[in-house]
CSV table of C-alpha atoms in Angstrom, one decimal:
chain,number,residue,atom,x,y,z
A,14,MET,CA,0.5,-0.2,-0.1
A,15,ALA,CA,1.4,3.2,-1.1
A,16,THR,CA,2.1,5.7,1.4
A,17,LYS,CA,-0.2,8.4,2.8
A,18,ILE,CA,1.0,12.2,2.6
A,19,ASP,CA,-0.3,14.0,6.0
A,20,TYR,CA,-3.2,15.4,6.0
A,21,TYR,CA,-1.7,18.9,7.0
A,22,SER,CA,0.0,18.7,4.0
A,23,VAL,CA,-2.2,18.0,1.7
A,24,LEU,CA,-4.5,20.6,2.8
A,25,GLU,CA,-1.6,23.1,2.4
A,26,VAL,CA,-2.0,24.7,6.0
A,27,SER,CA,0.3,24.8,9.2
A,28,ARG,CA,-0.7,22.3,12.2
A,29,ASP,CA,-1.7,25.1,14.4
A,30,ALA,CA,-4.1,26.0,12.2
A,31,ASN,CA,-7.6,27.0,13.2
A,32,GLY,CA,-11.1,25.3,12.2
A,33,ASP,CA,-12.1,28.6,9.7
A,34,GLU,CA,-8.6,28.4,8.1
A,35,ILE,CA,-8.9,24.5,7.6
A,36,LYS,CA,-12.4,25.1,6.1
A,37,ARG,CA,-10.6,28.0,3.4
A,38,ALA,CA,-7.9,25.6,2.5
A,39,TYR,CA,-10.5,22.2,2.1
A,40,ARG,CA,-12.5,24.9,-0.3
A,41,ARG,CA,-10.1,26.7,-2.0
A,42,LEU,CA,-8.5,23.2,-2.8
A,43,ALA,CA,-11.8,20.9,-3.8
A,44,MET,CA,-12.6,23.8,-6.6
A,45,LYS,CA,-9.3,23.4,-7.8
A,46,TYR,CA,-9.0,19.4,-8.2
A,47,HIS,CA,-12.8,19.0,-8.4
A,48,PRO,CA,-13.8,16.6,-11.4
A,49,ASP,CA,-15.8,18.6,-13.8
A,50,ARG,CA,-13.2,21.0,-13.8
A,51,ASN,CA,-10.5,18.2,-14.9
A,52,GLN,CA,-12.4,15.6,-17.0
A,53,GLY,CA,-10.0,13.1,-17.8
A,54,ASP,CA,-7.3,13.8,-15.0
A,55,ALA,CA,-6.9,11.0,-13.1
A,56,GLU,CA,-4.3,12.7,-11.0
A,57,ALA,CA,-6.5,15.3,-10.2
A,58,GLU,CA,-9.0,12.7,-9.3
A,59,GLY,CA,-6.4,11.1,-7.0
A,60,LYS,CA,-5.7,14.6,-5.3
A,61,PHE,CA,-9.6,15.0,-5.1
A,62,LYS,CA,-10.3,12.3,-2.7
A,63,GLU,CA,-7.3,13.1,-0.8
A,64,ILE,CA,-8.3,16.5,0.0
A,65,ASN,CA,-11.6,14.9,0.7
A,66,GLU,CA,-10.1,12.5,2.8
A,67,ALA,CA,-7.8,14.7,4.7
A,68,TYR,CA,-10.8,17.5,5.7
A,69,ASP,CA,-13.1,14.3,7.0
A,70,VAL,CA,-10.4,14.2,10.0
A,71,LEU,CA,-9.4,17.3,10.6
A,72,LYS,CA,-13.0,19.5,10.5
A,73,ASP,CA,-13.6,17.1,13.3
A,74,GLU,CA,-12.0,17.9,17.2
A,75,ASN,CA,-12.3,14.4,18.2
A,76,LYS,CA,-10.7,12.8,14.9
A,77,ARG,CA,-8.1,15.9,13.9
A,78,ALA,CA,-6.9,14.9,18.0
A,79,ALA,CA,-6.6,10.9,17.4
A,80,TYR,CA,-4.8,12.0,13.8
A,81,ASP,CA,-2.8,14.7,15.8
A,82,ARG,CA,-1.4,11.7,18.3
A,83,PHE,CA,-1.4,8.6,16.1
A,84,GLY,CA,-1.1,9.4,13.0
A,85,HIS,CA,-2.7,7.5,9.9
A,86,ALA,CA,-3.0,4.6,12.2
A,87,ALA,CA,-5.6,6.0,14.3
A,88,PHE,CA,-7.5,5.1,11.4
A,89,GLU,CA,-6.5,1.9,10.3
A,90,GLY,CA,-9.8,-0.1,9.6
A,91,GLY,CA,-12.1,2.6,8.3
A,92,GLY,CA,-10.5,5.6,7.4
A,93,PRO,CA,-12.6,8.6,6.7
A,94,GLY,CA,-12.5,8.0,3.0
A,95,ALA,CA,-13.4,4.4,2.7
A,96,GLY,CA,-17.7,3.2,1.3
A,97,ALA,CA,-18.0,5.7,-1.1
A,98,GLY,CA,-20.3,3.9,-3.2
A,99,GLY,CA,-23.9,2.6,-2.8
A,100,PHE,CA,-26.4,4.8,-0.5
A,101,ASP,CA,-24.8,7.4,1.8
A,102,PHE,CA,-27.3,8.7,4.5
A,103,GLY,CA,-25.0,11.7,5.4
A,104,GLY,CA,-21.7,10.1,6.5
A,105,GLY,CA,-19.8,12.8,5.6
A,106,GLY,CA,-16.6,12.4,3.2
A,107,LEU,CA,-17.1,13.3,-0.8
A,108,GLY,CA,-20.8,12.8,-0.3
A,109,ASP,CA,-21.0,16.2,1.6
A,110,ILE,CA,-18.7,18.9,-1.1
A,111,PHE,CA,-21.8,20.3,-2.0
A,112,GLU,CA,-23.3,21.1,1.1
A,113,GLN,CA,-19.7,22.0,2.6
A,114,MET,CA,-19.1,24.3,0.0
A,115,PHE,CA,-21.7,25.9,-1.3
A,116,GLY,CA,-24.4,25.1,1.7
A,117,ASP,CA,-24.4,28.3,3.0
A,118,MET,CA,-24.6,30.5,-0.2
A,119,MET,CA,-28.0,28.0,-0.9
A,120,GLY,CA,-29.5,28.4,2.5
A,121,GLY,CA,-29.5,24.5,2.7
A,122,ARG,CA,-29.9,23.1,5.5
A,123,ARG,CA,-28.5,19.4,6.1
A,124,GLY,CA,-30.9,17.1,7.7
A,125,GLY,CA,-32.8,20.3,8.3
A,126,ARG,CA,-36.5,20.0,9.4
A,127,ARG,CA,-39.3,21.3,7.1
A,128,SER,CA,-42.2,23.4,8.2
A,129,GLY,CA,-45.8,24.0,7.3
A,130,ALA,CA,-46.8,25.9,4.5
A,131,ASP,CA,-46.9,29.3,4.2
A,132,LEU,CA,-50.6,31.0,3.9
A,133,GLN,CA,-51.5,34.4,2.0
A,134,VAL,CA,-54.4,37.0,3.2
A,135,GLN,CA,-55.7,39.9,1.5
A,136,VAL,CA,-56.9,43.1,4.4
A,137,THR,CA,-58.4,46.2,3.8
A,138,ILE,CA,-58.7,48.7,5.7
A,139,THR,CA,-59.3,52.1,5.6
A,140,PHE,CA,-57.6,55.6,5.2
A,141,ALA,CA,-58.0,56.2,8.3
A,142,GLU,CA,-57.0,53.3,9.5
A,143,ALA,CA,-53.9,53.4,8.5
A,144,PHE,CA,-53.6,56.5,9.6
A,145,ALA,CA,-54.2,55.8,13.2
A,146,GLY,CA,-53.0,51.6,13.2
A,147,VAL,CA,-56.1,49.1,13.5
A,148,LYS,CA,-55.8,45.6,15.0
A,149,LYS,CA,-58.0,43.2,12.4
A,150,LYS,CA,-59.6,39.9,13.0
A,151,ILE,CA,-59.1,37.8,9.9
A,152,THR,CA,-60.2,34.1,9.5
A,153,VAL,CA,-57.8,31.5,8.2
A,154,PRO,CA,-58.6,28.2,6.7
A,155,SER,CA,-55.9,26.0,7.3
A,156,ARG,CA,-54.5,22.9,8.7
A,157,VAL,CA,-53.8,23.1,12.2
A,158,THR,CA,-52.5,20.6,14.9
A,159,CYS,CA,-54.6,17.6,15.3
A,160,GLU,CA,-55.7,17.8,19.4
A,161,SER,CA,-56.1,14.3,19.2
A,162,CYS,CA,-52.8,13.2,18.9
A,163,ASP,CA,-51.0,16.4,19.8
A,164,GLY,CA,-49.6,16.6,16.6
A,165,THR,CA,-47.3,13.2,17.1
A,166,GLY,CA,-49.6,11.5,13.8
A,167,SER,CA,-49.6,8.8,16.2
A,168,ALA,CA,-52.6,7.5,18.1
A,169,ASP,CA,-50.9,6.0,20.9
A,170,ARG,CA,-49.4,8.8,23.2
A,171,ASP,CA,-47.2,6.3,24.7
A,172,GLN,CA,-45.3,5.9,21.6
A,173,PRO,CA,-44.1,8.3,20.0
A,174,PRO,CA,-43.1,8.1,16.2
A,175,GLU,CA,-39.8,6.2,15.6
A,176,THR,CA,-36.7,8.2,14.1
A,177,CYS,CA,-36.5,6.4,10.3
A,178,PRO,CA,-34.0,3.4,10.3
A,179,SER,CA,-33.2,4.4,6.8
A,180,CYS,CA,-32.6,8.3,6.6
A,181,HIS,CA,-32.0,8.4,10.2
A,182,GLY,CA,-34.4,11.5,10.9
A,183,ALA,CA,-32.8,13.2,7.6
A,184,GLY,CA,-35.9,12.6,5.4
A,185,LYS,CA,-33.4,11.7,2.5
A,186,VAL,CA,-31.7,9.9,1.0
A,187,ARG,CA,-28.6,9.9,-1.5
A,188,ALA,CA,-26.9,8.1,-4.2
A,189,GLN,CA,-24.2,8.4,-5.4
A,190,GLN,CA,-23.1,8.1,-9.2
A,191,GLY,CA,-19.4,8.6,-10.2
A,192,PHE,CA,-18.0,11.3,-8.3
A,193,PHE,CA,-21.8,12.9,-8.2
A,194,PHE,CA,-24.0,12.4,-5.5
A,195,VAL,CA,-28.7,12.3,-6.6
A,196,GLU,CA,-30.5,13.0,-3.5
A,197,ARG,CA,-33.6,12.2,-3.1
A,198,PRO,CA,-37.0,11.6,-0.2
A,199,CYS,CA,-36.5,8.8,1.7
A,200,PRO,CA,-38.5,5.7,0.5
A,201,THR,CA,-39.3,4.0,4.0
A,202,CYS,CA,-40.4,7.1,5.9
A,203,HIS,CA,-41.6,10.0,2.1
A,204,GLY,CA,-39.6,12.3,3.4
A,205,THR,CA,-40.7,12.6,7.2
A,206,GLY,CA,-37.7,11.3,8.8
A,207,ARG,CA,-40.5,9.4,10.8
A,208,LEU,CA,-42.2,6.2,11.4
A,209,ILE,CA,-45.7,5.8,13.1
A,210,ARG,CA,-46.6,2.1,13.5
A,211,ASN,CA,-50.3,3.4,14.8
A,212,PRO,CA,-51.7,6.0,12.9
A,213,CYS,CA,-53.9,8.4,14.6
A,214,LYS,CA,-57.8,8.0,13.5
A,215,GLU,CA,-58.4,11.9,13.1
A,216,CYS,CA,-55.4,13.1,11.5
A,217,HIS,CA,-54.5,9.5,8.9
A,218,GLY,CA,-51.0,9.8,10.5
A,219,THR,CA,-50.8,13.5,9.5
A,220,GLY,CA,-50.7,15.2,12.6
A,221,THR,CA,-52.7,18.1,11.0
A,222,VAL,CA,-56.4,18.8,10.5
A,223,GLU,CA,-58.2,21.2,8.5
A,224,LYS,CA,-59.9,24.0,10.4
A,225,ASN,CA,-60.5,27.9,10.4
A,226,ARG,CA,-58.8,29.6,12.5
A,227,THR,CA,-59.6,33.5,13.7
A,228,ILE,CA,-56.7,35.4,14.4
A,229,GLU,CA,-56.3,39.1,15.4
A,230,VAL,CA,-53.2,41.4,12.8
A,231,ALA,CA,-52.3,44.6,14.3
A,232,ILE,CA,-51.2,46.9,11.5
A,233,PRO,CA,-49.3,49.9,12.4
A,234,ALA,CA,-50.1,53.3,12.0
A,235,GLY,CA,-48.5,54.6,8.9
A,236,VAL,CA,-48.6,51.6,6.6
A,237,GLU,CA,-48.9,52.1,2.9
A,238,ASP,CA,-51.3,50.2,0.1
A,239,GLY,CA,-49.6,46.7,-0.5
A,240,THR,CA,-47.6,46.2,2.4
A,241,ARG,CA,-47.2,43.2,3.8
A,242,ILE,CA,-46.7,41.9,7.3
A,243,ARG,CA,-45.3,38.6,8.2
A,244,MET,CA,-46.9,36.8,11.2
A,245,SER,CA,-44.3,33.9,12.2
A,246,GLY,CA,-45.5,30.8,13.1
A,247,GLU,CA,-49.3,31.7,11.9
A,248,GLY,CA,-49.4,29.6,9.4
A,249,GLU,CA,-50.6,26.1,8.2
A,250,ALA,CA,-49.7,23.1,10.7
A,251,GLY,CA,-46.6,21.2,9.9
A,252,GLY,CA,-47.5,17.9,11.7
A,253,LYS,CA,-45.2,15.5,13.3
A,254,GLY,CA,-43.2,17.7,15.2
A,255,VAL,CA,-42.5,20.3,12.0
A,256,PRO,CA,-42.8,23.8,12.7
A,257,ALA,CA,-46.0,25.7,11.2
A,258,GLY,CA,-45.1,27.8,8.1
A,259,ASP,CA,-45.9,31.6,7.9
A,260,LEU,CA,-48.9,33.6,7.2
A,261,TYR,CA,-48.3,36.7,4.9
A,262,VAL,CA,-50.9,39.3,5.5
A,263,HIS,CA,-51.5,41.6,2.4
A,264,VAL,CA,-52.7,45.3,2.9
A,265,THR,CA,-54.7,47.3,0.8
A,266,VAL,CA,-55.9,50.6,1.5
A,267,GLU,CA,-58.9,52.5,0.0
A,268,ALA,CA,-58.7,55.9,-1.5
A,269,HIS,CA,-59.9,58.4,0.5
A,270,PRO,CA,-62.4,61.2,-1.5
A,271,ILE,CA,-60.8,64.5,-0.6
A,272,PHE,CA,-57.2,63.0,0.4
A,273,GLN,CA,-54.3,61.9,-1.7
A,274,ARG,CA,-50.9,59.9,0.1
A,275,ASP,CA,-47.7,60.3,-1.0
A,276,GLY,CA,-45.5,58.7,1.3
A,277,SER,CA,-45.8,60.5,4.9
A,278,ASN,CA,-47.4,63.3,3.4
A,279,ILE,CA,-50.9,64.4,2.2
A,280,TYR,CA,-51.9,66.6,-0.9
A,281,CYS,CA,-55.7,67.9,-0.1
A,282,ARG,CA,-57.1,70.2,-3.5
A,283,VAL,CA,-59.5,73.0,-2.1
A,284,PRO,CA,-61.9,74.9,-4.3
A,285,VAL,CA,-61.1,78.6,-3.9
A,286,ARG,CA,-63.9,81.3,-5.6
A,287,MET,CA,-62.5,83.8,-8.1
A,288,ALA,CA,-63.6,86.5,-5.7
A,289,GLN,CA,-61.7,85.0,-3.0
A,290,ALA,CA,-58.3,84.4,-4.6
A,291,ALA,CA,-58.2,88.0,-5.9
A,292,LEU,CA,-59.2,89.5,-2.9
A,293,GLY,CA,-57.5,87.1,-0.4
A,294,THR,CA,-59.5,84.8,2.5
A,295,GLU,CA,-59.2,82.3,4.9
A,296,ILE,CA,-60.7,79.1,4.2
A,297,GLU,CA,-61.1,75.8,6.9
A,298,VAL,CA,-59.7,72.6,5.9
A,299,PRO,CA,-59.9,68.7,7.2
A,300,VAL,CA,-56.8,67.3,9.0
A,301,VAL,CA,-56.5,63.2,8.7
A,302,ASP,CA,-57.0,63.2,12.6
A,303,GLY,CA,-60.2,64.7,12.6
A,304,SER,CA,-59.4,68.3,13.9
A,305,ARG,CA,-59.1,70.9,11.1
A,306,SER,CA,-56.7,73.7,10.8
A,307,LYS,CA,-57.3,77.3,9.1
A,308,VAL,CA,-55.2,78.3,6.2
A,309,LYS,CA,-54.9,82.3,5.0
A,310,ILE,CA,-55.3,82.8,1.2
A,311,PRO,CA,-53.6,85.8,0.3
A,312,ALA,CA,-54.7,88.0,-2.4
A,313,GLY,CA,-53.9,87.4,-6.1
A,314,THR,CA,-53.7,83.5,-5.4
A,315,GLN,CA,-53.6,81.5,-8.4
A,316,THR,CA,-54.4,77.6,-9.3
A,317,GLY,CA,-51.7,75.1,-8.5
A,318,GLU,CA,-50.3,77.0,-5.6
A,319,HIS,CA,-49.6,75.4,-2.5
A,320,PHE,CA,-49.5,76.2,1.3
A,321,ARG,CA,-48.0,74.0,3.6
A,322,LEU,CA,-49.1,72.6,6.9
A,323,ARG,CA,-46.4,71.3,9.2
A,324,GLY,CA,-46.5,67.8,10.9
A,325,LYS,CA,-50.4,67.9,9.8
A,326,GLY,CA,-49.1,64.7,6.8
A,327,PHE,CA,-49.3,60.7,7.8
A,328,SER,CA,-48.2,59.0,10.4
A,329,VAL,CA,-44.4,57.6,9.8
A,330,LEU,CA,-44.2,53.6,10.0
A,331,ARG,CA,-42.4,52.6,13.7
A,332,SER,CA,-42.2,56.6,14.5
A,333,SER,CA,-44.3,59.5,16.1
A,334,ALA,CA,-43.4,61.6,13.7
A,335,ARG,CA,-45.9,63.0,11.2
A,336,GLY,CA,-45.3,64.3,7.3
A,337,ASP,CA,-46.7,67.9,6.1
A,338,MET,CA,-49.9,68.4,4.2
A,339,TYR,CA,-50.1,70.3,1.7
A,340,ILE,CA,-53.4,72.2,0.4
A,341,GLN,CA,-53.1,72.7,-3.5
A,342,VAL,CA,-55.8,75.7,-4.3
A,343,VAL,CA,-58.2,75.8,-7.6
A,344,VAL,CA,-59.8,78.9,-8.8
A,345,GLU,CA,-62.5,78.2,-9.5
A,346,THR,CA,-64.5,79.8,-12.5
A,347,PRO,CA,-68.0,81.0,-11.6
A,348,ARG,CA,-71.1,79.5,-13.8
A,349,HIS,CA,-75.0,80.8,-14.6
A,350,LEU,CA,-74.4,84.1,-13.5
A,351,THR,CA,-77.0,86.9,-13.2
A,352,LYS,CA,-77.1,89.1,-15.1
A,353,ARG,CA,-75.8,92.2,-12.6
A,354,GLN,CA,-72.5,89.5,-12.1
A,355,ARG,CA,-72.2,90.0,-15.7
A,356,GLU,CA,-72.5,93.7,-16.0
A,357,LEU,CA,-70.1,93.5,-12.7
A,358,LEU,CA,-67.4,91.3,-14.7
A,359,GLU,CA,-67.8,93.4,-18.2
A,360,GLU,CA,-66.8,96.2,-16.2
A,361,PHE,CA,-63.5,94.6,-14.5
A,362,GLU,CA,-62.6,93.2,-17.4
A,363,GLY,CA,-62.5,97.0,-18.9
A,364,ASP,CA,-61.0,97.9,-16.3
A,365,ALA,CA,-58.1,95.1,-16.1
A,366,SER,CA,-57.9,95.1,-19.9
A,367,GLY,CA,-55.6,98.4,-20.0
A,368,HIS,CA,-54.0,97.9,-16.5
A,369,ALA,CA,-50.8,95.2,-17.1
A,370,LYS,CA,-50.0,94.7,-13.7
A,371,GLY,CA,-53.6,93.1,-12.8
A,372,SER,CA,-53.0,90.3,-14.9
A,373,PRO,CA,-49.3,89.6,-15.4
A,374,GLU,CA,-49.0,86.1,-16.9
A,375,SER,CA,-51.9,87.0,-19.4
A,376,THR,CA,-49.8,90.2,-20.0
A,377,GLY,CA,-46.4,88.1,-20.4
A,378,PHE,CA,-47.8,85.2,-22.3
A,379,PHE,CA,-49.8,87.7,-25.2
A,380,SER,CA,-47.0,89.3,-25.5
A,381,LYS,CA,-44.4,86.9,-26.2
A,382,VAL,CA,-47.2,85.4,-28.8
A,383,LYS,CA,-46.7,89.0,-30.7
A,384,ASP,CA,-43.1,89.1,-30.5
A,385,PHE,CA,-43.6,86.0,-32.3
A,386,PHE,CA,-45.9,86.5,-35.1
A,387,GLU,CA,-44.1,89.5,-35.7
A,388,GLY,CA,-40.7,87.2,-35.7
A,389,LYS,CA,-38.7,88.1,-32.7
A,390,LEU,CA,-38.8,84.5,-31.2
């Protein structure tokens, strides 16, 4: 038998290297000598096996201590790289490479438990409820933990479900094909990781039953239309000891007939009579919190001008602050004039036509139009 190379030399680390240094060295070398990158290269294939064998020992504190004391003799008769054929039920070595290298990036959890299904519901609230916050009770049709068996799925409470002997509770098995491993649900326990000898008659061994639940959802002040609220553990029960899924509440905020919202600010279009805009006035406007506020409209106010009310806007999510409220003036032209009103307006127009300062925008615009037709613009 060929002499084995020192495991620390294989991973190119010193004997006092810590666990993180060993892991980084392993990942770097495994990527370098992986069979997919070195197809047909027998030397790279051999190096790849050595790297996995060395890492399987040095990543484990007990195995590493034994190796440091006795060397390769500590593992004679069953080295960590042996037994690579057939099914692998989580024994380490070559079969672990993809999870060790990519598990964190892909969010994988080796042998991790599943959870119950997530649920989604739609809740509609008023503009005022979104401003102040509200608690809503919703009915959710879902699967809940079976009360007869306490979610174990077993009819005999003294005999809880057994750990599956095939997958040892992992719920999955791996079959090796060359240097690759194909993972599939365990055929013995159908991916649950447990075996039930005497299934519950109420839930038929699933650990869950269909039932409507009433849940109270706390919707915070300042929530916006389209917000999604996650309620952890309020989804469908997983059954057989598996944790419940999550409930996602999608919030729809109804439109308001007076206010328009933009983030934490509120806009309100207020019509003002032509005479009021010309002479100036003071108007009273509603505020979203139910109060009222007075706004002074100066003489000569034009359509589209804004007036700001600080701190009168919408609630800010997870804060005691509030946005601002903007009053947008819309100057309203009168209709259905009386004879006297018409006479007064005609008299006003006659005086205004010779008074450029009274209508600066009109005067400026038509002056430019004249210059345009005369070729000056």
